[in-house]
Amino acid sequence: MVSLGLAVTAGFPDVTAEHPYYGAINDLASRGIISGKPDGKFYPDYPVMRQQFAKMIVKTMGHPVPPDIECPFTDVLDPDPTSTDPLYPGKYVAVCALHGITLGKTETTFDPYSSIQRFQVLSMVVRAVDEVRPGLLVTPPGSFTPTWDPAASPQHGLNAARAEYNGLLAGINLTGLDPFGPMSRGEIAQVLHNVLVKIESSTTTTTTISPVWENVGGLCFTSPAAATWGANRLDVFVGGPFDHLWHNSWNGTSWFGWDDLGDITTGDPDAVSWGPGRIDVVWPFASGATQVRWKYWEAGAWHPGGTVAFVAADTGPGICSQDEGRLDLFGVNPSGGLGHRSYAGAWEVAWENLGGLILSNPAAASWAFGRLDVFVRGPLNHLWHNSWNGTSWFGWDDLGGTLASGPAAVARAPQTLDVFRCLCSLHG
Amino acid sequence: MSLDVFARFTDNYIYERSYSFSAGGWSEWTRVPSTMTFQGDPAACSWGTNRIDLFAVGSDNHLYHKWWNGSTWLT
């Protein structure tokens, strides 16, 4: 019977005020991170299974546990039918893997029932703190001699030394303790208490948020468009004097200055970059019907792309890119509803109609190939969202708000396969 | 890893709502800390998990910019 989590604490008869971990155990119990056994005792000298520790560290770090996350390890029950917690142990172990707290025993196994060793606890704790507070656990100076020889374990030795130097083992008499031996419930409570004290004392020195904005100048008669092709590079576009499209760029140090691109725009532009040295800009041009015009920056020069589509009067396009060489254009279909067409070497010639009552220009973002998210102001002046999962559109989803404008959307994603794989397992 | 959406609300401040893939859900709408109000639609872009650049046009028709470093808004 596993009884972590739901905590009802009135002190534990086997943890008296003289017990070395009395304060830590009661602190964690009061936070609902640990609890006693069914007989009301805590059993501070008992070992902890690896899957039990996974739940403890997830609760200590306050990580959300999505009920649909899939556990990457085949030897972990998901769920354990004998547990009252439907998330235990599979979901907690999966969250540990998602946050890089555990690397598993192998790629597909976790060894959930073994007693967790002191060295293993310290590695998982150090990884967990490094993720949420990078730099908080400093590297020990060369003059520091850890209690346990780091050379004893290439995998855990340096993590344990860093944990000790940063006070995560405070209150534990390490003399005579085997780093490869099972860590007791009491010792683990003390370590997790030390982690919480360390993190909470660091948050008192938060930086102040700046409410001020940088004035980039210009004379803007439309809403802006922004794109980036990599670190320290920004390109912005607005409709300005003479109804022309104007451009400015940031190189990491300064703004280049406003540059007249000469094209007539009668509404809001949008822009995207699919990679270094490439920018695609689209804007509306009303001459009778409203056209979407396109140009792109490549090989150090602007290239005209001509007219790509027609949209409803007084509306403008939204654009994003799923991958190099790919564009996805959105606009209000002249016959109503949101239109979508994609570019992969050539533009599709007709709108795919996603329907909806569209009250603003669309904004689109893509966080991976095969994934599109598009947002508009719709009924009730709420934000409405539709997404493409590579196979089908999800349908319009009401995200609320009291909007007076169209949206802007951005996906923040590292370009690594690992993250992509995690996401696939999260979303089916 | 997240999706971030921005819009000007009826009070003319910019508000943000984010979808976290690790948490599997949307945040509440929160106002981007601001000394000023705006017109039109905002624009945003990102070059990594800890960076958002946000742009909007002020009542003086100038373009304004601020950025998010993963934990706070900066100018």
Short mmCIF file of C-alpha atoms in Angstrom, two decimals:
data_model
loop_
_atom_site.label_atom_id
_atom_site.label_comp_id
_atom_site.label_asym_id
_atom_site.label_seq_id
_atom_site.Cartn_x
_atom_site.Cartn_y
_atom_site.Cartn_z
CA MET A 1 0.00 0.00 0.00
CA VAL A 2 1.50 3.27 -1.07
CA SER A 3 0.28 6.23 0.88
CA LEU A 4 2.20 9.24 -0.28
CA GLY A 5 0.39 12.40 -1.11
CA LEU A 6 -2.87 12.86 0.75
CA ALA A 7 -1.58 14.20 4.01
CA VAL A 8 -3.42 14.38 7.26
CA THR A 9 -0.84 15.40 9.79
CA ALA A 10 -1.10 15.43 13.48
CA GLY A 11 2.53 14.50 13.98
CA PHE A 12 3.86 10.97 13.82
CA PRO A 13 4.29 8.93 17.03
CA ASP A 14 7.59 7.51 15.76
CA VAL A 15 8.99 10.98 14.89
CA THR A 16 9.37 12.83 18.18
CA ALA A 17 10.70 16.35 18.53
CA GLU A 18 14.14 14.90 19.28
CA HIS A 19 14.27 13.06 15.95
CA PRO A 20 16.97 14.52 13.66
CA TYR A 21 14.51 14.91 10.77
CA TYR A 22 11.50 16.00 12.86
CA GLY A 23 11.30 19.50 11.31
CA ALA A 24 11.78 18.34 7.73
CA ILE A 25 9.29 15.46 7.98
CA ASN A 26 6.57 17.65 9.44
CA ASP A 27 7.25 20.43 6.92
CA LEU A 28 6.85 18.02 3.99
CA ALA A 29 3.79 16.38 5.54
CA SER A 30 2.15 19.78 6.03
CA ARG A 31 2.74 20.53 2.33
CA GLY A 32 1.16 17.19 1.28
CA ILE A 33 4.40 15.90 -0.24
CA ILE A 34 4.69 12.90 2.11
CA SER A 35 2.38 11.19 4.55
CA GLY A 36 2.45 8.41 7.10
CA LYS A 37 1.57 4.77 6.73
CA PRO A 38 -2.01 3.58 7.41
CA ASP A 39 -1.13 2.97 11.07
CA GLY A 40 -0.27 6.66 11.49
CA LYS A 41 3.46 6.09 11.87
CA PHE A 42 6.06 7.53 9.47
CA TYR A 43 8.76 4.83 9.63
CA PRO A 44 11.64 7.29 9.00
CA ASP A 45 14.22 4.49 8.68
CA TYR A 46 12.40 2.61 5.91
CA PRO A 47 13.76 2.74 2.35
CA VAL A 48 11.88 4.33 -0.56
CA MET A 49 11.13 2.68 -3.88
CA ARG A 50 12.31 4.53 -6.98
CA GLN A 51 8.71 4.99 -8.16
CA GLN A 52 7.74 6.43 -4.75
CA PHE A 53 10.57 8.93 -4.96
CA ALA A 54 9.39 9.96 -8.45
CA LYS A 55 6.08 11.07 -6.93
CA MET A 56 7.85 12.84 -4.04
CA ILE A 57 10.14 14.89 -6.30
CA VAL A 58 7.32 15.80 -8.70
CA LYS A 59 5.22 17.07 -5.78
CA THR A 60 8.20 18.89 -4.26
CA MET A 61 8.88 20.72 -7.52
CA GLY A 62 5.16 21.44 -7.99
CA HIS A 63 5.18 20.11 -11.57
CA PRO A 64 1.70 19.58 -13.06
CA VAL A 65 0.86 15.96 -13.88
CA PRO A 66 -1.13 15.79 -17.14
CA PRO A 67 -3.56 12.84 -16.89
CA ASP A 68 -2.88 11.94 -20.55
CA ILE A 69 0.93 11.88 -20.38
CA GLU A 70 2.40 8.54 -21.49
CA CYS A 71 5.11 6.85 -19.46
CA PRO A 72 8.12 5.99 -21.62
CA PHE A 73 9.14 3.01 -19.41
CA THR A 74 7.66 -0.44 -19.96
CA ASP A 75 8.31 -1.72 -16.41
CA VAL A 76 6.23 0.99 -14.64
CA LEU A 77 2.56 0.34 -13.86
CA ASP A 78 0.22 2.98 -15.29
CA PRO A 79 -1.81 2.96 -13.17
CA ASP A 80 -1.18 0.66 -10.21
CA PRO A 81 -4.67 -0.82 -9.56
CA THR A 82 -3.88 -1.18 -5.85
CA SER A 83 -3.13 2.54 -5.42
CA THR A 84 -5.80 5.10 -4.54
CA ASP A 85 -3.94 7.63 -6.68
CA PRO A 86 -4.77 7.02 -10.39
CA LEU A 87 -1.65 8.95 -11.41
CA TYR A 88 0.63 6.61 -9.42
CA PRO A 89 3.17 5.58 -10.40
CA GLY A 90 3.17 5.91 -14.22
CA LYS A 91 2.21 9.57 -14.56
CA TYR A 92 4.70 10.75 -11.93
CA VAL A 93 7.54 8.76 -13.48
CA ALA A 94 6.53 10.16 -16.92
CA VAL A 95 6.67 13.73 -15.58
CA CYS A 96 10.14 13.01 -14.14
CA ALA A 97 11.24 11.82 -17.58
CA LEU A 98 9.64 14.85 -19.29
CA HIS A 99 11.57 17.23 -17.05
CA GLY A 100 14.80 15.27 -17.36
CA ILE A 101 14.80 14.43 -13.63
CA THR A 102 15.24 10.74 -14.37
CA LEU A 103 17.03 9.27 -17.32
CA GLY A 104 15.73 5.76 -16.54
CA LYS A 105 17.84 2.67 -16.08
CA THR A 106 17.72 2.11 -19.82
CA GLU A 107 15.77 3.93 -22.52
CA THR A 108 12.71 1.78 -21.77
CA THR A 109 13.12 0.69 -18.14
CA PHE A 110 12.99 2.55 -14.81
CA ASP A 111 13.48 -0.25 -12.24
CA PRO A 112 10.55 1.12 -10.20
CA TYR A 113 10.61 -1.28 -7.24
CA SER A 114 14.28 -1.01 -6.22
CA SER A 115 15.13 1.03 -3.16
CA ILE A 116 16.49 4.36 -4.29
CA GLN A 117 20.15 4.94 -3.41
CA ARG A 118 21.54 8.12 -1.86
CA PHE A 119 23.57 8.90 -4.99
CA GLN A 120 20.47 8.44 -7.19
CA VAL A 121 18.38 10.75 -5.01
CA LEU A 122 21.00 13.49 -5.22
CA SER A 123 21.33 13.23 -9.02
CA MET A 124 17.57 13.50 -9.46
CA VAL A 125 17.32 16.41 -7.04
CA VAL A 126 20.16 18.30 -8.71
CA ARG A 127 18.63 17.80 -12.17
CA ALA A 128 15.23 18.95 -10.89
CA VAL A 129 16.61 22.14 -9.33
CA ASP A 130 18.85 22.89 -12.34
CA GLU A 131 15.79 22.83 -14.59
CA VAL A 132 13.68 25.31 -12.65
CA ARG A 133 16.47 27.50 -11.22
CA PRO A 134 19.50 27.28 -13.51
CA GLY A 135 22.57 28.57 -11.71
CA LEU A 136 21.07 28.28 -8.22
CA LEU A 137 23.25 25.25 -7.39
CA VAL A 138 26.76 26.56 -7.94
CA THR A 139 29.75 24.40 -8.85
CA PRO A 140 31.95 23.74 -5.79
CA PRO A 141 35.39 25.37 -5.82
CA GLY A 142 38.45 23.13 -6.16
CA SER A 143 39.16 23.62 -2.46
CA PHE A 144 35.95 21.79 -1.48
CA THR A 145 36.35 18.16 -0.45
CA PRO A 146 33.03 16.31 -0.57
CA THR A 147 32.29 13.59 2.00
CA TRP A 148 31.76 11.03 -0.75
CA ASP A 149 34.49 10.66 -3.37
CA PRO A 150 33.02 11.85 -6.69
CA ALA A 151 35.18 9.27 -8.48
CA ALA A 152 33.09 6.53 -6.82
CA SER A 153 30.37 7.15 -9.42
CA PRO A 154 30.94 8.84 -12.77
CA GLN A 155 27.16 9.22 -13.08
CA HIS A 156 26.30 10.64 -9.66
CA GLY A 157 29.52 11.69 -7.89
CA LEU A 158 29.69 15.29 -9.10
CA ASN A 159 25.94 15.79 -8.59
CA ALA A 160 26.27 14.58 -4.98
CA ALA A 161 29.24 16.90 -4.38
CA ARG A 162 27.28 19.86 -5.76
CA ALA A 163 24.26 18.94 -3.63
CA GLU A 164 26.45 18.79 -0.51
CA TYR A 165 28.25 22.08 -1.28
CA ASN A 166 24.93 23.89 -1.81
CA GLY A 167 23.45 22.70 1.47
CA LEU A 168 21.02 20.09 0.15
CA LEU A 169 22.43 17.54 2.65
CA ALA A 170 22.32 19.94 5.60
CA GLY A 171 21.11 18.27 8.78
CA ILE A 172 22.24 14.78 7.73
CA ASN A 173 25.31 13.29 9.40
CA LEU A 174 26.98 11.69 6.40
CA THR A 175 29.65 9.90 8.43
CA GLY A 176 29.30 6.18 7.91
CA LEU A 177 26.52 6.49 5.31
CA ASP A 178 27.03 4.50 2.11
CA PRO A 179 26.28 6.62 -1.00
CA PHE A 180 25.22 3.41 -2.80
CA GLY A 181 22.98 2.34 0.10
CA PRO A 182 19.23 2.92 0.24
CA MET A 183 18.26 6.40 1.39
CA SER A 184 15.76 6.37 4.25
CA ARG A 185 12.39 8.13 4.29
CA GLY A 186 13.72 10.48 6.96
CA GLU A 187 16.87 11.41 5.04
CA ILE A 188 14.85 11.98 1.85
CA ALA A 189 12.45 14.25 3.73
CA GLN A 190 15.45 16.25 4.96
CA VAL A 191 16.89 16.59 1.42
CA LEU A 192 13.55 17.64 -0.10
CA HIS A 193 13.02 20.11 2.75
CA ASN A 194 16.48 21.56 2.04
CA VAL A 195 15.54 21.85 -1.68
CA LEU A 196 12.39 23.79 -0.83
CA VAL A 197 14.26 26.11 1.55
CA LYS A 198 16.92 26.71 -1.11
CA ILE A 199 14.41 27.48 -3.88
CA GLU A 200 12.12 29.59 -1.72
CA SER A 201 14.95 31.72 -0.33
CA SER A 202 16.13 32.39 -3.90
CA THR A 203 12.74 33.67 -5.08
CA THR A 204 12.93 36.63 -2.68
CA THR A 205 15.47 38.16 -5.07
CA THR A 206 13.23 38.28 -8.15
CA THR A 207 14.05 40.83 -10.80
CA THR A 208 11.57 43.61 -11.33
CA ILE A 209 9.38 43.46 -14.41
CA SER A 210 9.72 46.45 -16.69
CA PRO A 211 6.39 48.05 -17.64
CA VAL A 212 8.22 50.41 -20.02
CA TRP A 213 8.33 49.87 -23.78
CA GLU A 214 11.14 50.68 -26.18
CA ASN A 215 10.11 53.29 -28.76
CA VAL A 216 11.21 52.03 -32.17
CA GLY A 217 9.75 55.15 -33.84
CA GLY A 218 8.33 55.08 -37.33
CA LEU A 219 4.98 56.38 -38.48
CA CYS A 220 2.60 53.44 -38.37
CA PHE A 221 -0.74 53.58 -40.17
CA THR A 222 -1.31 49.81 -39.82
CA SER A 223 -0.62 47.16 -37.20
CA PRO A 224 2.90 45.72 -37.25
CA ALA A 225 4.25 42.35 -38.38
CA ALA A 226 7.32 40.76 -36.78
CA ALA A 227 9.60 37.88 -37.77
CA THR A 228 12.92 36.43 -36.63
CA TRP A 229 15.27 33.99 -38.34
CA GLY A 230 17.46 33.38 -35.29
CA ALA A 231 19.01 34.79 -32.14
CA ASN A 232 19.38 38.57 -32.07
CA ARG A 233 17.68 39.16 -35.41
CA LEU A 234 14.28 40.88 -35.68
CA ASP A 235 12.45 42.16 -38.76
CA VAL A 236 9.37 44.35 -38.41
CA PHE A 237 6.97 45.67 -41.06
CA VAL A 238 4.21 48.32 -40.99
CA GLY A 239 2.14 50.27 -43.47
CA GLY A 240 3.44 53.85 -43.22
CA PRO A 241 3.78 57.08 -45.20
CA PHE A 242 2.50 57.01 -48.83
CA ASP A 243 0.59 53.82 -47.89
CA HIS A 244 3.89 52.03 -48.46
CA LEU A 245 5.19 48.99 -46.65
CA TRP A 246 8.06 50.02 -44.33
CA HIS A 247 10.68 47.74 -42.80
CA ASN A 248 13.08 47.95 -39.85
CA SER A 249 15.50 45.34 -38.48
CA TRP A 250 17.42 44.68 -35.25
CA ASN A 251 20.87 43.08 -35.46
CA GLY A 252 21.35 42.41 -31.75
CA THR A 253 22.85 45.84 -31.09
CA SER A 254 20.80 48.48 -32.86
CA TRP A 255 17.85 49.11 -35.15
CA PHE A 256 18.83 49.62 -38.78
CA GLY A 257 16.29 52.41 -39.36
CA TRP A 258 13.01 52.57 -41.26
CA ASP A 259 13.30 51.52 -44.88
CA ASP A 260 10.60 52.23 -47.52
CA LEU A 261 9.93 49.00 -49.44
CA GLY A 262 7.74 50.89 -51.94
CA ASP A 263 4.86 48.41 -52.08
CA ILE A 264 1.37 49.82 -51.53
CA THR A 265 -0.40 48.26 -48.56
CA THR A 266 -4.01 48.97 -47.67
CA GLY A 267 -4.03 47.05 -44.38
CA ASP A 268 -2.02 45.04 -41.86
CA PRO A 269 0.98 43.02 -43.10
CA ASP A 270 2.22 39.73 -41.65
CA ALA A 271 5.67 38.15 -41.88
CA VAL A 272 7.52 34.94 -41.09
CA SER A 273 10.99 33.45 -41.47
CA TRP A 274 11.54 29.75 -42.17
CA GLY A 275 15.29 29.99 -41.61
CA PRO A 276 18.39 32.18 -41.63
CA GLY A 277 18.45 34.74 -44.45
CA ARG A 278 14.82 34.22 -45.47
CA ILE A 279 11.77 36.39 -44.71
CA ASP A 280 8.33 36.16 -46.29
CA VAL A 281 5.98 39.16 -46.07
CA VAL A 282 2.31 39.31 -47.09
CA TRP A 283 0.01 42.31 -47.06
CA PRO A 284 -3.42 43.33 -48.40
CA PHE A 285 -3.80 45.47 -51.51
CA ALA A 286 -7.32 46.73 -52.21
CA SER A 287 -8.02 47.58 -55.81
CA GLY A 288 -11.64 46.62 -56.29
CA ALA A 289 -11.29 43.23 -54.58
CA THR A 290 -8.65 42.88 -51.84
CA GLN A 291 -5.60 40.89 -52.90
CA VAL A 292 -2.95 39.31 -50.69
CA ARG A 293 0.45 40.28 -52.08
CA TRP A 294 3.68 38.52 -51.26
CA LYS A 295 7.41 39.25 -51.39
CA TYR A 296 10.37 37.52 -49.86
CA TRP A 297 13.92 38.29 -48.80
CA GLU A 298 16.46 35.73 -49.97
CA ALA A 299 20.15 35.85 -50.94
CA GLY A 300 20.34 39.42 -49.65
CA ALA A 301 17.61 40.87 -51.86
CA TRP A 302 13.85 41.32 -52.04
CA HIS A 303 11.97 39.27 -54.64
CA PRO A 304 8.39 40.08 -55.73
CA GLY A 305 5.96 37.18 -55.31
CA GLY A 306 2.85 38.75 -56.85
CA THR A 307 -0.74 38.16 -55.84
CA VAL A 308 -1.37 34.97 -53.87
CA ALA A 309 -5.06 35.11 -52.94
CA PHE A 310 -8.15 37.27 -52.56
CA VAL A 311 -9.58 38.05 -49.13
CA ALA A 312 -12.67 39.83 -47.79
CA ALA A 313 -12.62 43.63 -48.04
CA ASP A 314 -10.67 45.45 -45.30
CA THR A 315 -8.98 42.29 -43.99
CA GLY A 316 -5.36 41.21 -43.97
CA PRO A 317 -3.50 37.91 -44.08
CA GLY A 318 -1.79 35.78 -41.45
CA ILE A 319 1.24 33.63 -42.26
CA CYS A 320 3.42 31.02 -40.55
CA SER A 321 5.90 28.31 -41.54
CA GLN A 322 5.98 24.65 -40.49
CA ASP A 323 9.42 24.03 -41.93
CA GLU A 324 12.05 25.30 -44.33
CA GLY A 325 10.45 25.77 -47.76
CA ARG A 326 6.93 25.70 -46.34
CA LEU A 327 4.41 28.52 -45.76
CA ASP A 328 0.85 28.50 -44.51
CA LEU A 329 -1.34 31.48 -45.37
CA PHE A 330 -4.62 32.35 -43.66
CA GLY A 331 -7.18 34.97 -44.67
CA VAL A 332 -10.86 35.74 -44.43
CA ASN A 333 -12.46 34.05 -47.43
CA PRO A 334 -14.45 36.60 -49.52
CA SER A 335 -17.40 34.19 -49.19
CA GLY A 336 -17.00 33.98 -45.38
CA GLY A 337 -15.10 31.77 -42.97
CA LEU A 338 -11.36 31.44 -42.52
CA GLY A 339 -9.40 30.36 -45.56
CA HIS A 340 -6.10 28.45 -45.53
CA ARG A 341 -3.68 27.65 -48.31
CA SER A 342 -0.18 26.29 -48.14
CA TYR A 343 3.02 26.80 -50.08
CA ALA A 344 5.58 24.08 -50.77
CA GLY A 345 7.36 25.38 -53.85
CA ALA A 346 4.05 26.69 -55.22
CA TRP A 347 0.93 28.13 -53.66
CA GLU A 348 -2.28 26.14 -53.54
CA VAL A 349 -4.73 27.87 -55.87
CA ALA A 350 -7.89 27.77 -53.72
CA TRP A 351 -8.79 28.38 -50.09
CA GLU A 352 -9.42 25.44 -47.82
CA ASN A 353 -12.38 26.75 -45.81
CA LEU A 354 -12.17 26.35 -42.03
CA GLY A 355 -15.48 28.17 -41.44
CA GLY A 356 -16.08 30.25 -38.36
CA LEU A 357 -17.28 33.82 -37.87
CA ILE A 358 -14.11 35.84 -38.30
CA LEU A 359 -14.01 39.37 -36.86
CA SER A 360 -10.28 40.12 -37.21
CA ASN A 361 -7.21 39.29 -39.20
CA PRO A 362 -5.93 35.80 -38.35
CA ALA A 363 -2.67 35.04 -36.54
CA ALA A 364 -0.92 31.72 -37.08
CA ALA A 365 1.97 29.79 -35.53
CA SER A 366 3.56 26.37 -36.00
CA TRP A 367 5.60 24.58 -33.31
CA ALA A 368 6.58 21.58 -35.46
CA PHE A 369 6.16 20.20 -38.95
CA GLY A 370 2.57 19.03 -39.41
CA ARG A 371 1.28 21.32 -36.65
CA LEU A 372 -0.59 24.60 -37.17
CA ASP A 373 -2.37 26.83 -34.69
CA VAL A 374 -4.52 29.72 -35.92
CA PHE A 375 -6.27 32.36 -33.82
CA VAL A 376 -8.93 35.00 -34.60
CA ARG A 377 -11.27 37.34 -32.79
CA GLY A 378 -14.68 35.72 -33.24
CA PRO A 379 -18.15 35.60 -31.69
CA LEU A 380 -18.58 37.51 -28.38
CA ASN A 381 -15.25 39.26 -29.13
CA HIS A 382 -13.55 36.19 -27.69
CA LEU A 383 -10.32 34.68 -28.95
CA TRP A 384 -11.04 31.57 -31.03
CA HIS A 385 -8.48 28.89 -31.84
CA ASN A 386 -8.26 26.11 -34.42
CA SER A 387 -5.41 23.63 -34.82
CA TRP A 388 -4.14 21.17 -37.42
CA ASN A 389 -2.52 17.95 -36.12
CA GLY A 390 -1.20 16.76 -39.48
CA THR A 391 -4.43 14.94 -40.34
CA SER A 392 -7.41 17.10 -39.50
CA TRP A 393 -8.53 20.43 -38.06
CA PHE A 394 -9.66 20.26 -34.45
CA GLY A 395 -12.49 22.80 -34.86
CA TRP A 396 -13.01 26.22 -33.31
CA ASP A 397 -12.25 26.47 -29.61
CA ASP A 398 -13.36 29.49 -27.48
CA LEU A 399 -10.47 30.96 -25.46
CA GLY A 400 -12.43 33.87 -23.98
CA GLY A 401 -11.18 37.39 -23.31
CA THR A 402 -12.64 40.80 -24.21
CA LEU A 403 -10.76 41.48 -27.41
CA ALA A 404 -10.66 44.84 -29.17
CA SER A 405 -8.05 43.68 -31.70
CA GLY A 406 -6.91 40.73 -33.71
CA PRO A 407 -4.42 38.38 -32.08
CA ALA A 408 -0.69 37.80 -32.39
CA ALA A 409 0.57 34.23 -31.97
CA VAL A 410 4.00 32.78 -31.37
CA ALA A 411 5.31 29.26 -30.74
CA ARG A 412 8.35 28.95 -28.51
CA ALA A 413 10.16 25.73 -29.32
CA PRO A 414 13.73 24.48 -29.22
CA GLN A 415 14.58 22.80 -32.53
CA THR A 416 15.46 19.41 -31.09
CA LEU A 417 14.19 15.95 -31.89
CA ASP A 418 13.95 15.09 -28.18
CA VAL A 419 11.37 17.71 -27.47
CA PHE A 420 9.45 16.74 -30.56
CA ARG A 421 9.38 13.12 -29.38
CA CYS A 422 8.12 14.09 -25.92
CA LEU A 423 5.37 16.15 -27.51
CA CYS A 424 4.29 13.27 -29.70
CA SER A 425 3.89 11.09 -26.66
CA LEU A 426 2.01 13.86 -24.83
CA HIS A 427 -0.47 14.40 -27.60
CA GLY A 428 -1.04 10.91 -28.80
CA MET B 1 7.82 24.92 -25.03
CA SER B 2 4.64 26.89 -25.41
CA LEU B 3 2.21 28.77 -27.60
CA ASP B 4 1.68 32.41 -26.65
CA VAL B 5 -1.19 34.53 -27.92
CA PHE B 6 -1.50 38.29 -27.49
CA ALA B 7 -4.40 40.67 -28.12
CA ARG B 8 -5.46 44.20 -27.24
CA PHE B 9 -8.44 44.14 -24.91
CA THR B 10 -11.17 46.80 -24.66
CA ASP B 11 -9.05 48.73 -22.12
CA ASN B 12 -6.36 49.05 -24.86
CA TYR B 13 -3.73 47.16 -22.88
CA ILE B 14 -2.14 44.05 -24.36
CA TYR B 15 -3.09 40.73 -22.74
CA GLU B 16 -1.46 37.34 -23.06
CA ARG B 17 -2.62 33.75 -22.79
CA SER B 18 -0.18 30.80 -23.06
CA TYR B 19 -0.52 27.11 -23.74
CA SER B 20 2.06 25.01 -21.91
CA PHE B 21 2.75 21.65 -23.49
CA SER B 22 4.26 20.23 -20.30
CA ALA B 23 1.28 21.35 -18.21
CA GLY B 24 -1.17 20.46 -20.97
CA GLY B 25 -3.35 23.54 -20.56
CA TRP B 26 -3.95 27.24 -21.10
CA SER B 27 -2.99 29.91 -18.58
CA GLU B 28 -5.47 32.58 -17.60
CA TRP B 29 -5.43 35.87 -19.52
CA THR B 30 -2.85 38.19 -17.96
CA ARG B 31 -2.07 41.81 -18.78
CA VAL B 32 1.41 42.49 -20.12
CA PRO B 33 2.88 45.01 -17.63
CA SER B 34 2.64 48.35 -19.34
CA THR B 35 2.85 52.09 -18.76
CA MET B 36 0.93 52.80 -21.98
CA THR B 37 -2.02 51.75 -24.12
CA PHE B 38 -2.09 50.80 -27.80
CA GLN B 39 -4.09 50.76 -31.02
CA GLY B 40 -4.47 48.06 -33.67
CA ASP B 41 -3.25 44.46 -33.42
CA PRO B 42 -0.02 43.44 -31.65
CA ALA B 43 2.69 41.34 -33.34
CA ALA B 44 5.06 38.81 -31.81
CA CYS B 45 7.90 36.49 -32.76
CA SER B 46 10.29 34.12 -30.96
CA TRP B 47 13.76 32.71 -31.63
CA GLY B 48 13.81 30.22 -28.71
CA THR B 49 12.02 28.88 -25.66
CA ASN B 50 13.13 31.80 -23.49
CA ARG B 51 12.45 34.67 -25.86
CA ILE B 52 9.38 36.53 -27.10
CA ASP B 53 9.56 39.87 -28.89
CA LEU B 54 6.29 41.80 -28.71
CA PHE B 55 5.39 44.85 -30.83
CA ALA B 56 2.42 47.21 -30.87
CA VAL B 57 1.59 50.68 -32.16
CA GLY B 58 1.05 53.45 -29.59
CA SER B 59 -1.45 56.31 -29.84
CA ASP B 60 1.40 58.46 -31.26
CA ASN B 61 1.68 56.02 -34.24
CA HIS B 62 5.15 54.96 -33.16
CA LEU B 63 6.07 51.28 -32.96
CA TYR B 64 6.81 50.01 -29.43
CA HIS B 65 8.73 46.91 -28.44
CA LYS B 66 9.39 44.80 -25.36
CA TRP B 67 10.69 41.29 -24.82
CA TRP B 68 10.31 38.28 -22.51
CA ASN B 69 13.45 36.46 -21.35
CA GLY B 70 11.69 33.35 -20.03
CA SER B 71 10.92 34.81 -16.61
CA THR B 72 10.31 38.54 -16.97
CA TRP B 73 9.42 41.33 -19.42
CA LEU B 74 12.29 43.65 -20.33
CA THR B 75 12.71 46.75 -22.45
#
